[in-house]
Amino acid sequence: MPRTLHILPWDRPLLERAVAYFAAGWSSGALDLSEWMIVVPTKQAGRRLREALAVHAAERGGAVLAPRVVAPEQILDFALSPGTRVATRAQVLAAWIAVLRDAPLAELRDVFPHDPPERGFAWALRLAGELARLQGALAEGGLRLVDVATKAGAGFEEPQRWEQLARLERDVDCSLAAEGLATLQSASIAAAAEPAPPPEGVRRIALLGVPDPLPLALRVLEQWSRSADVEALAFGPVGGTGLFDEWGRPRPDVWCMRPLELAPFQRRVQLCADPAAQAERIAKLLAPAAESGARAGIVGAGSADPEVLPLLAGELRAAGAECHLPEGRPLQRTALAGLIDRLHAAVRDDDWASAAALARRTEVLDFLGREAVAAGVSCTPGGLLAGLDALHADRLPPTLAVARTHADGLESRYPGIGVALERLESLLAELRTGSFPAAWQGVLGRLYAGREVDMAQPEGRAFAEAAEAWRAAAAEVAALTASASGAEISAGEACELALQLFGTGRIFDDKPPGAVELDGWLELVFRDEPVLLVAGLNDGCAPEAVAGHAFLPESLRERLGLKTNAQRFARDAWQLAALAACRATGGRLDVFLGKTSAAGDPLRPSRLLFQCADEELPARVRFLFRELPPAGGNVAWRRAWRWRVPWVGAPARLRVTGFRDYL
C-alpha cells in the first residue's frame, strides 16, 4: 500500500491531536487499536501516548485494545530473522580487542601512523569501544566500514584509511562468524534489505511526531509498506505539507530559515548564570504547582541540557515536591559503581594513593572498623581516618605493603590501624589472585555484609538495580572468558571489560504518586501541560550538535548521507516551534539558558533563538549576551590557611637509605 503523510495541526498539543486521530469514528465499546504499530521518538513518549489513549477511553466509559507502541530502533529488532544470533557487547569488544592486539600495525599506517606507547589491554579496549561506536554510527545509514570509500564518491581523500579499517572489520566478522555470531550492525543491515514480516496482526503503521527516524528503520518500513498501510503523522501548521518530507521529517532547507515565534521574547526567554541558577529559578515556579493538587497537570518542565535535570530534581526535593526523571540515572554515578571503580584502581595500580582512597570509602571504612572490633580492638571510623592521614603525612608510604610496616608505631595513637591495613591488603590480594567474577562477588559480599536494603525506599531500589546490573555485566564477561574466544583474557582484564559494560547502563526509579516528571529534550513535544518550562537552550544542546569525530567529520557525514548538523538544527527548530505553537492560545512556553556550564565554561545561546526577522536580531543579541549580576555577593578573597613549616633539627648522622624516613 502507498505511504501517506498527514499533518496534525499544532494549535493543540500533539498528544491531544494524536488521540483524536487514532480514536476517530469510535463512540462506544472498546477502542480497538490492536492492528496498529505506532512509532514514537522515545520510550517515554510511548508511555505518554498509551496513557493518553487509556484516559480518553475511560472518560467515555470504554477501554482500549492497545496498539503496539515502539521506538524507531525497535523496528530493527522485529526485522531480524528468528534464527539470527547476535553477538553480545562483551563478545564484540573481545573480538575487536583480539584483532587490535594481533594486527600488523606496520601494514596499517593510515590508521596507526605511530605505534602506541603501550600496546596493552587498556589501549585495545579503549580503541575497541571507539570502533564499535563508529560501526553503530555508520549502521544508522545502512553502512559498514567497507562501504565508506565507495559511498564517499570521487575526490574522497582517505580511501586507504577506510580500506585498512575495513580490513580490521573483516577480521572481527571472521572471528565472530567462527562462533556462528554476527554484530548487531551487520545483522540489522542484512535485515533491512530482506526484513522479517511485521509482527502478527499489525496491518497499519504510523510514525507519530518522529522528526529523525533511523534511516535503516525507514528501509524496513519501506519494505513493510507492501503488506501494511504506513503513514507519517507530522505535527505542524495546517497546510504545512511542504515543511516535511514524505516520512514527516522537518526539511532543513525550510526550517533552518523559518522564523521562531516566541513573543514577547524578553518575557519568554530567561538568561541565567549557570545550570544551578536555571534549576533554582524553575523550581521556584514549579514547586508551588507541584504542591497544589488543583494545579496538577498545569505546569510541566524539562531540559535540553542533561546537566540541569539532576540539579532541578534536587531543588524540587529541597522544596518538598516529589519529582521523577524518566530518562533515569547513569549507573556510573551510583555508589556501587564508585566502589567497584576504586577497588579496580587499587588492584591495578598497587600504590598507596589508590589504597588510601579506597579505604576512605564509607563501605570500606565500615568494613575495616567491623574487622578491627572483631579482632578485639576498639576503634571508630573517625579514628581510622585520622590514622590514615597521619600515616600519609608522617611516612609517605609508596605502597600499602610499606604502609603496613609503619602501622605498629601508630597503633597507640590510632587503635585498629594495623588490623585495618592488614584486612585491606587481604581484600586486594584476593581480587588479584582470585578468578573473575567469583573473587569480586566474595569481596563485595563482605563489604556489604549486614546492610539492610529497604525496597520500599528509592535508595534501596536503586542499590538493588545497580547490583543486578553489575551481576549481569560480570556474568556476560564470565561467559565470554569461559569460551574459546575469551580464554586469553585475565581476571584483571575481565574486570576492566565488565566495568565498561556496567558503566554504560542506566537505572530507572519508580515514579512516586503525583510526582513532577522532568523530561529530556526529545520527550517534550509529547507534553500537554498548558505551561511548559524548558531549560538548557544553549548551543550544542538545542540544536544538538553532532560532535566532531576522529573518523567521521561533518563533511564525510554529508557525503555518506548520515545525520548532519543541518538536519539536527531542522529537527530542533521544528520542536521548539511546535512547543510554542501549541501553547500560543491559553498557554505559555518559557525557555531558560545559561551563560556558563557547571564547570564554569562559557556557553553560547541557542542559535534557534536568533531565528527572527532582521530588524529584531540586534535586540535579541543584546538581550542574550548581556552581563548578569553575580549569583552571590562578592566576597573578598583571603587565604584559607597559612602553611607554617615546622623546624626539626637535623640528626648528626643519617644513612643514605634513611633519608626518606627522615623526611
XYZ file of C-alpha atoms in Angstrom:
663
model
C 0.000 0.000 0.000
C 1.235 3.545 -0.606
C 2.827 5.584 2.128
C 0.887 8.754 3.136
C 1.718 11.956 5.022
C -0.790 13.645 7.340
C -0.367 16.938 9.207
C -1.754 17.056 12.750
C -2.490 20.772 13.383
C -0.286 22.219 16.103
C -2.818 24.643 17.553
C -3.403 21.968 20.236
C -0.867 19.647 21.959
C 0.415 16.699 19.939
C -1.000 14.093 22.340
C -4.471 15.594 22.072
C -4.307 15.630 18.263
C -2.888 12.093 18.132
C -5.592 10.645 20.384
C -8.275 12.328 18.272
C -6.710 10.876 15.104
C -6.499 7.286 16.349
C -9.945 7.418 18.008
C -11.691 8.982 15.005
C -15.063 7.288 14.374
C -15.099 5.460 17.746
C -18.037 6.096 20.059
C -18.705 3.071 22.253
C -17.389 -0.326 23.257
C -13.666 -0.959 23.112
C -11.359 1.318 21.153
C -9.666 -1.347 19.042
C -6.160 -0.260 18.015
C -4.657 -3.748 18.080
C -3.866 -3.691 14.351
C -1.728 -0.549 14.769
C 2.007 -0.225 15.290
C 2.774 3.363 16.334
C 6.386 4.549 16.133
C 7.279 7.369 18.546
C 10.653 9.085 19.210
C 11.368 7.555 22.638
C 10.007 5.013 25.105
C 8.843 7.814 27.399
C 6.826 9.298 24.525
C 5.260 5.860 24.068
C 4.254 5.698 27.733
C 2.584 9.078 27.462
C 0.675 8.047 24.335
C -0.611 4.816 25.890
C -1.698 6.712 28.998
C -3.487 9.383 26.941
C -5.360 6.741 24.920
C -6.413 4.929 28.106
C -7.650 8.158 29.713
C -9.578 9.114 26.563
C -11.356 5.749 26.505
C -12.029 5.716 30.261
C -13.616 9.173 30.143
C -16.146 7.749 27.673
C -16.816 4.591 29.629
C -14.736 2.342 27.379
C -11.374 0.626 27.218
C -8.524 0.330 24.725
C -7.234 -2.682 22.877
C -3.755 -1.206 22.910
C -1.603 -0.630 19.847
C 1.998 -1.789 19.671
C 3.966 1.388 20.530
C 7.682 1.235 19.688
C 10.752 3.444 19.316
C 12.466 3.548 15.875
C 15.333 1.258 16.899
C 12.865 -1.450 17.951
C 11.716 -1.785 14.331
C 15.100 -3.319 13.546
C 14.560 -5.939 16.254
C 11.303 -7.019 14.591
C 13.040 -7.125 11.192
C 15.694 -9.659 12.295
C 15.185 -13.218 11.130
C 14.242 -15.554 14.011
C 17.413 -17.627 13.672
C 19.834 -14.678 13.769
C 22.449 -14.991 16.525
C 23.642 -11.529 17.514
C 26.869 -11.182 19.488
C 26.706 -9.603 22.939
C 28.525 -6.367 23.672
C 31.232 -8.304 25.512
C 31.742 -10.652 22.565
C 32.030 -7.764 20.093
C 34.523 -5.878 22.262
C 36.546 -9.046 22.875
C 36.715 -9.727 19.125
C 37.908 -6.182 18.445
C 40.459 -6.396 21.275
C 41.924 -9.643 19.915
C 42.129 -8.227 16.380
C 43.750 -4.988 17.535
C 46.335 -6.703 19.715
C 47.393 -9.002 16.865
C 47.066 -6.512 13.995
C 50.245 -5.805 11.949
C 50.404 -2.079 12.621
C 53.229 -1.580 10.127
C 50.762 -2.517 7.369
C 48.059 -0.164 8.708
C 49.884 3.168 8.860
C 46.907 5.162 7.538
C 45.053 4.130 10.705
C 48.051 3.880 13.073
C 50.674 6.438 11.938
C 52.703 5.635 15.079
C 52.869 2.632 17.358
C 51.110 3.184 20.710
C 53.447 3.677 23.720
C 51.991 0.531 25.296
C 50.004 -1.950 23.251
C 48.168 -3.490 26.184
C 44.629 -4.437 27.074
C 43.618 -0.927 28.177
C 44.713 0.542 24.823
C 42.880 -2.163 22.883
C 39.694 -1.846 24.984
C 39.562 1.919 24.561
C 40.055 1.682 20.781
C 37.639 -1.258 20.514
C 34.909 0.829 22.119
C 35.561 3.694 19.715
C 35.486 1.449 16.643
C 32.319 -0.313 17.838
C 30.651 3.116 18.215
C 31.877 4.014 14.722
C 30.177 0.884 13.398
C 26.979 1.946 15.145
C 27.062 5.459 13.674
C 27.567 4.099 10.151
C 24.915 1.412 10.589
C 22.257 4.081 11.176
C 22.604 4.821 7.468
C 22.926 1.165 6.489
C 26.701 1.331 6.009
C 29.666 -0.713 7.169
C 33.312 0.297 7.254
C 33.911 -1.430 3.936
C 31.233 0.730 2.248
C 32.660 4.134 3.178
C 35.314 4.557 0.473
C 32.842 3.652 -2.291
C 29.917 5.640 -0.856
C 32.046 8.772 -0.367
C 32.476 9.008 -4.142
C 35.054 10.676 -6.361
C 37.527 13.040 -4.745
C 37.497 11.273 -1.385
C 40.912 11.820 0.194
C 41.133 8.905 2.626
C 40.283 5.689 0.747
C 43.374 3.858 2.069
C 42.482 4.659 5.676
C 38.995 3.215 5.312
C 40.246 0.183 3.398
C 42.525 -0.584 6.339
C 39.672 -0.083 8.806
C 37.556 -2.409 6.668
C 40.347 -4.997 6.885
C 40.121 -4.889 10.682
C 36.323 -5.148 10.484
C 36.569 -8.240 8.267
C 38.861 -9.867 10.816
C 36.310 -9.138 13.564
C 33.498 -10.555 11.416
C 35.501 -13.731 10.765
C 36.244 -14.134 14.469
C 32.557 -13.867 15.383
C 31.392 -15.959 12.420
C 33.586 -18.826 13.651
C 31.195 -18.996 16.630
C 28.087 -18.522 14.492
C 27.646 -14.895 15.556
C 27.244 -11.531 13.829
C 27.407 -7.966 15.084
C 24.096 -6.218 15.635
C 25.024 -3.704 12.927
C 25.690 -6.292 10.210
C 22.580 -8.271 11.182
C 20.398 -5.138 11.080
C 21.733 -4.056 7.681
C 21.022 -7.500 6.267
C 17.547 -7.498 7.831
C 16.721 -4.082 6.346
C 17.312 -5.471 2.856
C 15.087 -8.513 3.451
C 13.203 -7.956 6.717
C 11.024 -10.433 8.504
C 7.328 -9.556 8.067
C 5.645 -7.153 10.510
C 4.530 -8.665 13.825
C 1.442 -10.798 13.542
C -1.755 -8.768 13.479
C -0.106 -5.471 12.509
C -1.822 -4.021 9.440
C -1.350 -0.299 9.966
C 1.850 1.527 10.931
C 2.191 5.198 11.857
C 5.209 7.372 12.575
C 3.923 9.861 15.124
C 5.973 13.033 15.605
C 9.266 11.294 14.767
C 11.495 14.067 13.367
C 14.625 11.983 12.721
C 13.935 8.233 12.489
C 16.829 5.910 11.810
C 17.360 5.674 8.037
C 17.837 1.933 8.432
C 14.441 1.671 10.150
C 12.865 3.559 7.247
C 14.228 0.925 4.865
C 12.355 -1.707 6.857
C 9.157 0.367 6.783
C 9.570 0.801 3.025
C 9.557 -2.980 2.693
C 6.675 -3.380 5.124
C 4.573 -0.846 3.199
C 3.976 -3.603 0.610
C 1.829 -5.504 3.085
C 0.745 -2.833 5.603
C -0.563 0.723 5.442
C 2.323 3.006 6.507
C 1.516 6.604 7.482
C 3.654 9.522 8.648
C 1.919 11.869 11.099
C 3.760 15.202 11.258
C 2.932 17.954 13.747
C 2.751 21.374 12.129
C 0.620 24.205 10.768
C -2.452 23.464 8.668
C -1.430 23.051 5.037
C 2.226 22.641 6.028
C 2.999 19.560 3.944
C 5.827 21.483 2.252
C 7.603 21.777 5.608
C 8.192 17.999 5.863
C 9.420 15.192 3.642
C 7.393 12.059 2.896
C 8.443 10.486 6.230
C 7.382 13.518 8.276
C 10.948 14.775 8.839
C 11.409 18.571 9.017
C 13.100 19.767 5.831
C 16.431 21.517 6.582
C 16.103 23.927 3.644
C 12.895 25.275 5.235
C 13.399 25.027 8.998
C 16.930 26.418 9.019
C 15.464 29.707 7.733
C 11.996 29.751 9.336
C 11.489 32.492 11.992
C 10.687 31.392 15.535
C 7.518 32.885 17.005
C 8.218 33.423 20.709
C 6.578 36.658 21.790
C 7.061 38.656 23.899
C 10.642 37.435 23.542
C 12.172 39.105 26.594
C 9.467 37.683 28.869
C 9.501 34.160 27.421
C 13.325 33.809 27.441
C 15.226 33.912 30.750
C 19.009 34.182 30.889
C 20.648 32.594 33.943
C 24.205 32.351 35.213
C 24.661 28.555 35.098
C 22.752 25.242 35.365
C 22.247 25.679 39.113
C 20.682 29.107 38.589
C 18.371 27.678 35.914
C 17.319 24.872 38.248
C 16.696 27.265 41.138
C 14.560 29.612 39.026
C 12.465 26.826 37.504
C 11.978 25.150 40.903
C 10.544 28.393 42.307
C 7.959 28.383 39.526
C 7.293 24.651 39.561
C 7.242 23.757 43.268
C 4.011 25.633 44.112
C 2.254 23.925 41.199
C 3.565 20.530 42.283
C 2.348 21.044 45.857
C -1.125 22.139 44.776
C -3.398 19.310 43.693
C -5.625 21.832 41.979
C -2.784 22.836 39.659
C -1.534 19.350 38.882
C -1.036 18.923 35.148
C -0.934 22.680 34.548
C 2.832 23.297 34.643
C 5.462 20.949 33.181
C 9.230 21.124 32.914
C 12.156 19.577 31.107
C 15.593 20.393 29.787
C 17.645 20.152 26.622
C 20.801 20.145 28.778
C 21.272 16.912 30.787
C 23.327 18.868 33.373
C 20.228 20.742 34.535
C 17.859 17.830 35.217
C 19.513 16.356 38.362
C 20.035 19.860 39.762
C 16.384 20.689 39.149
C 15.338 17.431 40.816
C 17.442 18.348 43.852
C 15.912 21.826 44.079
C 12.384 20.412 43.896
C 13.057 17.807 46.568
C 14.545 20.502 48.801
C 11.311 22.452 48.327
C 9.303 19.387 49.393
C 7.993 18.449 45.938
C 8.190 14.905 44.571
C 9.815 14.571 41.135
C 10.783 11.863 38.686
C 13.464 11.582 35.993
C 12.037 9.289 33.272
C 15.373 9.096 31.423
C 16.953 7.517 34.509
C 20.381 7.972 36.036
C 23.734 6.687 34.751
C 24.918 3.616 36.614
C 28.432 5.027 36.738
C 27.187 7.704 39.168
C 25.881 5.207 41.710
C 27.702 4.427 44.959
C 28.246 0.822 43.873
C 29.930 1.931 40.643
C 32.198 4.255 42.626
C 33.206 1.454 44.977
C 33.935 -1.014 42.172
C 35.954 1.594 40.321
C 38.043 2.308 43.457
C 38.600 -1.388 44.065
C 39.738 -1.896 40.492
C 42.088 1.118 40.643
C 43.663 -0.159 43.866
C 44.182 -3.638 42.379
C 45.553 -2.270 39.106
C 47.868 0.476 40.401
C 49.104 -1.186 43.606
C 50.130 2.118 45.201
C 49.357 3.829 48.488
C 47.312 6.645 46.955
C 44.819 4.208 45.413
C 44.649 2.056 48.532
C 44.117 5.078 50.809
C 41.371 6.445 48.527
C 39.671 3.043 48.689
C 39.976 2.870 52.480
C 38.184 6.211 52.784
C 35.067 4.884 51.021
C 32.227 4.598 53.542
C 31.565 0.943 52.697
C 35.237 0.001 53.138
C 35.696 2.130 56.248
C 32.730 0.445 57.941
C 34.075 -2.994 56.977
C 37.549 -2.213 58.357
C 36.001 -0.951 61.572
C 33.997 -4.161 61.960
C 37.109 -6.245 61.321
C 39.099 -4.326 63.933
C 36.341 -4.774 66.538
C 36.159 -8.490 65.683
C 39.920 -8.667 66.350
C 39.366 -7.230 69.826
C 40.431 -3.642 69.077
C 38.117 -0.767 69.889
C 38.185 1.809 67.117
C 35.947 4.272 65.334
C 35.698 5.342 61.678
C 36.993 8.749 62.713
C 39.984 7.154 64.391
C 40.796 5.082 61.309
C 40.585 8.166 59.078
C 42.895 10.053 61.432
C 45.331 7.140 61.352
C 45.340 7.076 57.538
C 46.003 10.807 57.466
C 48.831 10.537 59.977
C 50.379 7.648 58.083
C 50.310 9.651 54.877
C 51.633 12.838 56.477
C 54.401 11.261 58.564
C 55.628 8.440 56.343
C 54.575 8.993 52.689
C 54.470 5.240 52.003
C 54.695 4.324 48.310
C 52.596 1.158 48.649
C 50.142 -0.449 51.007
C 52.719 -3.078 51.907
C 55.181 -0.388 53.060
C 52.400 1.380 54.959
C 51.776 -1.768 56.975
C 55.385 -1.791 58.191
C 54.813 1.645 59.780
C 51.431 0.827 61.328
C 52.809 -0.521 64.604
C 54.244 2.862 65.505
C 50.807 4.458 65.139
C 48.788 1.803 66.965
C 48.990 3.536 70.352
C 47.526 6.757 68.986
C 45.157 5.191 66.439
C 43.977 1.792 67.683
C 42.970 -0.620 64.925
C 45.052 0.931 62.142
C 47.255 -2.158 61.867
C 44.309 -4.583 61.637
C 42.587 -2.315 59.114
C 45.592 -2.194 56.799
C 46.090 -5.950 57.063
C 42.425 -6.619 56.135
C 42.596 -4.115 53.291
C 45.674 -5.793 51.856
C 43.946 -9.162 52.181
C 40.942 -7.926 50.195
C 43.121 -6.610 47.368
C 45.210 -9.797 47.310
C 42.034 -11.845 46.946
C 40.967 -9.764 43.942
C 44.427 -10.050 42.339
C 44.748 -13.807 42.691
C 41.129 -14.934 42.534
C 39.047 -15.701 39.485
C 36.556 -13.283 37.998
C 33.781 -12.796 38.989
C 33.872 -15.173 41.974
C 36.519 -13.158 43.860
C 34.652 -9.910 43.265
C 31.379 -11.375 44.444
C 33.076 -12.562 47.627
C 34.730 -9.214 48.365
C 31.621 -7.165 47.637
C 29.574 -9.570 49.750
C 31.838 -8.963 52.757
C 31.900 -5.193 52.256
C 28.099 -5.032 52.222
C 27.554 -7.737 54.857
C 24.816 -6.752 57.277
C 23.490 -3.943 55.110
C 19.698 -3.817 55.057
C 18.115 -2.860 51.736
C 14.650 -1.352 52.082
C 12.987 -1.971 48.730
C 10.188 0.376 49.750
C 12.623 3.300 49.564
C 14.067 4.767 46.322
C 17.644 4.372 47.621
C 17.121 0.686 48.324
C 15.586 0.008 44.916
C 18.382 1.939 43.189
C 21.040 -0.091 45.027
C 19.327 -3.363 44.135
C 19.043 -2.338 40.477
C 22.714 -1.319 40.336
C 23.749 -4.602 41.986
C 21.732 -6.581 39.425
C 23.291 -4.582 36.552
C 26.789 -5.376 37.865
C 25.873 -9.057 38.272
C 24.590 -9.158 34.675
C 27.711 -7.428 33.291
C 30.002 -9.740 35.265
C 28.049 -12.812 34.119
C 28.280 -11.696 30.480
C 32.050 -11.345 30.774
C 32.352 -14.623 32.701
C 30.515 -16.421 29.876
C 32.944 -14.841 27.424
C 36.075 -15.897 29.345
C 34.735 -19.442 29.566
C 34.554 -19.605 25.755
C 37.417 -20.137 23.323
C 37.339 -16.511 22.123
C 37.858 -15.124 25.629
C 40.199 -17.700 27.082
C 43.214 -15.347 26.964
C 41.516 -12.572 28.980
C 42.966 -12.372 32.503
C 40.921 -11.758 35.652
C 42.017 -8.099 35.815
C 41.183 -7.566 32.150
C 37.823 -9.250 32.631
C 37.017 -6.820 35.427
C 38.002 -3.861 33.233
C 35.720 -5.124 30.469
C 32.837 -5.666 32.902
C 33.307 -2.153 34.251
C 32.960 -0.732 30.732
C 29.746 -2.686 30.121
C 28.380 -1.750 33.543
C 29.147 1.961 33.165
C 27.082 2.367 30.003
C 23.804 1.363 31.670
C 21.179 3.411 33.479
C 18.831 2.808 36.391
C 15.205 3.862 36.313
C 13.425 4.799 39.513
C 9.713 4.193 40.040
C 7.574 7.292 39.691
C 6.190 8.408 43.091
C 2.437 9.189 43.107
C 1.814 12.764 41.982
C 5.471 13.373 41.138
C 6.514 16.006 38.609
C 8.154 14.421 35.574
C 11.303 16.138 34.305
C 11.747 15.108 30.695
C 14.636 15.363 28.278
C 14.507 17.397 25.078
C 13.072 14.784 22.704
C 10.135 13.925 25.013
C 8.915 17.492 25.477
C 6.789 17.601 22.323
C 4.649 14.879 23.927
C 3.924 17.059 26.995
C 0.426 18.535 27.082
C 0.590 20.925 30.067
C -0.563 24.463 29.143
C 2.548 25.958 30.784
C 5.919 24.439 29.914
C 9.308 25.451 31.354
C 12.287 24.334 29.261
C 15.890 24.710 30.448
C 19.191 24.284 28.644
C 18.528 26.313 25.467
C 22.230 26.580 24.709
C 24.107 25.760 21.537
C 25.211 22.147 21.488
C 22.123 21.063 23.435
C 19.424 22.676 21.269
C 20.237 22.423 18.476
C 22.051 19.256 19.410
C 25.494 19.151 17.851
C 26.857 16.136 16.017
C 30.160 16.144 17.854
C 33.330 16.076 15.805
C 34.566 12.524 15.354
C 38.083 11.394 14.594
C 36.763 9.153 11.814
C 33.513 10.920 10.831
C 33.892 14.678 10.373
C 30.857 16.671 9.231
C 31.972 16.777 5.597
C 32.202 12.974 5.455
C 28.834 12.571 7.179
C 27.276 14.646 4.391
C 28.957 12.513 1.719
C 27.671 9.333 3.347
C 24.120 10.572 3.882
C 24.322 10.316 7.687
C 22.655 12.715 10.093
C 24.257 16.145 9.884
C 24.182 19.277 11.992
C 21.779 20.853 9.477
C 19.297 18.017 9.991
C 19.631 18.257 13.771
C 19.086 22.015 13.538
C 15.917 21.490 11.481
C 14.666 18.881 13.961
C 15.216 21.115 16.974
C 13.876 24.226 15.214
C 10.678 22.305 14.483
C 10.438 21.063 18.065
C 10.860 24.485 19.662
C 8.364 25.997 17.210
C 5.895 23.184 17.995
C 6.264 23.660 21.767
C 5.434 27.357 21.333
C 2.672 26.972 18.718
C 0.519 24.534 20.697
C 0.605 26.950 23.670
C 0.090 30.171 21.737
C -3.563 30.293 22.856
C -4.332 29.667 26.509
C -0.824 28.589 27.463
C 2.802 29.673 27.734
C 6.279 28.454 26.890
C 9.202 29.793 28.939
C 12.759 28.865 27.997
C 15.883 29.199 30.133
C 19.546 29.221 29.181
C 22.855 29.650 30.971
C 25.925 31.784 30.392
C 28.289 29.123 31.733
C 28.297 25.382 32.355
C 28.552 23.818 35.810
C 32.332 23.704 35.295
C 32.432 27.430 34.512
C 32.971 27.077 30.765
C 31.250 29.781 28.708
C 28.121 28.754 26.797
C 26.537 30.276 23.712
C 22.798 30.947 23.452
C 20.972 28.543 21.178
C 21.037 29.562 17.523
C 17.329 28.730 17.468
C 16.702 31.924 19.442
C 18.178 34.007 16.612
C 15.656 32.720 14.059
C 13.845 36.032 13.595
C 13.340 38.978 11.266
C 16.461 41.061 10.601
C 15.078 44.096 12.434
C 14.595 42.042 15.634
C 18.042 40.476 15.612
C 20.082 43.305 17.261
C 17.700 43.459 20.231
C 17.866 39.679 20.722
C 21.666 39.699 20.547
C 21.904 42.478 23.165
C 19.423 40.670 25.398
C 21.058 37.235 25.189
C 24.658 38.442 25.549
C 24.089 40.960 28.330
C 26.078 40.815 31.546
C 24.414 39.279 34.581
C 24.950 40.209 38.223
C 26.957 37.588 40.148
C 24.929 34.736 41.571
C 26.121 35.555 45.096
C 27.623 38.520 46.870
C 31.241 39.396 46.127
C 33.408 38.174 48.978
C 36.972 39.404 49.287
C 39.472 36.620 48.705
C 41.673 35.528 51.548
C 43.852 32.550 52.319
C 42.018 29.706 53.977
C 45.157 28.800 55.903
C 48.855 29.594 56.005
C 51.436 26.854 55.816
C 53.881 27.038 58.701
C 56.868 24.752 58.166
C 57.918 23.182 61.475
C 61.631 23.220 62.295
C 63.081 19.797 63.028
C 66.729 19.642 63.914
C 68.907 17.617 61.556
C 70.417 14.457 63.065
C 74.189 14.244 63.457
C 74.346 11.063 61.405
C 71.996 9.881 58.652
C 72.215 6.807 56.481
C 71.566 7.381 52.777
C 68.804 4.783 52.807
C 67.148 6.544 55.769
C 66.707 9.903 54.080
C 63.111 9.191 53.068
C 62.214 8.107 56.616
C 63.677 11.370 57.935
C 61.579 13.407 55.506
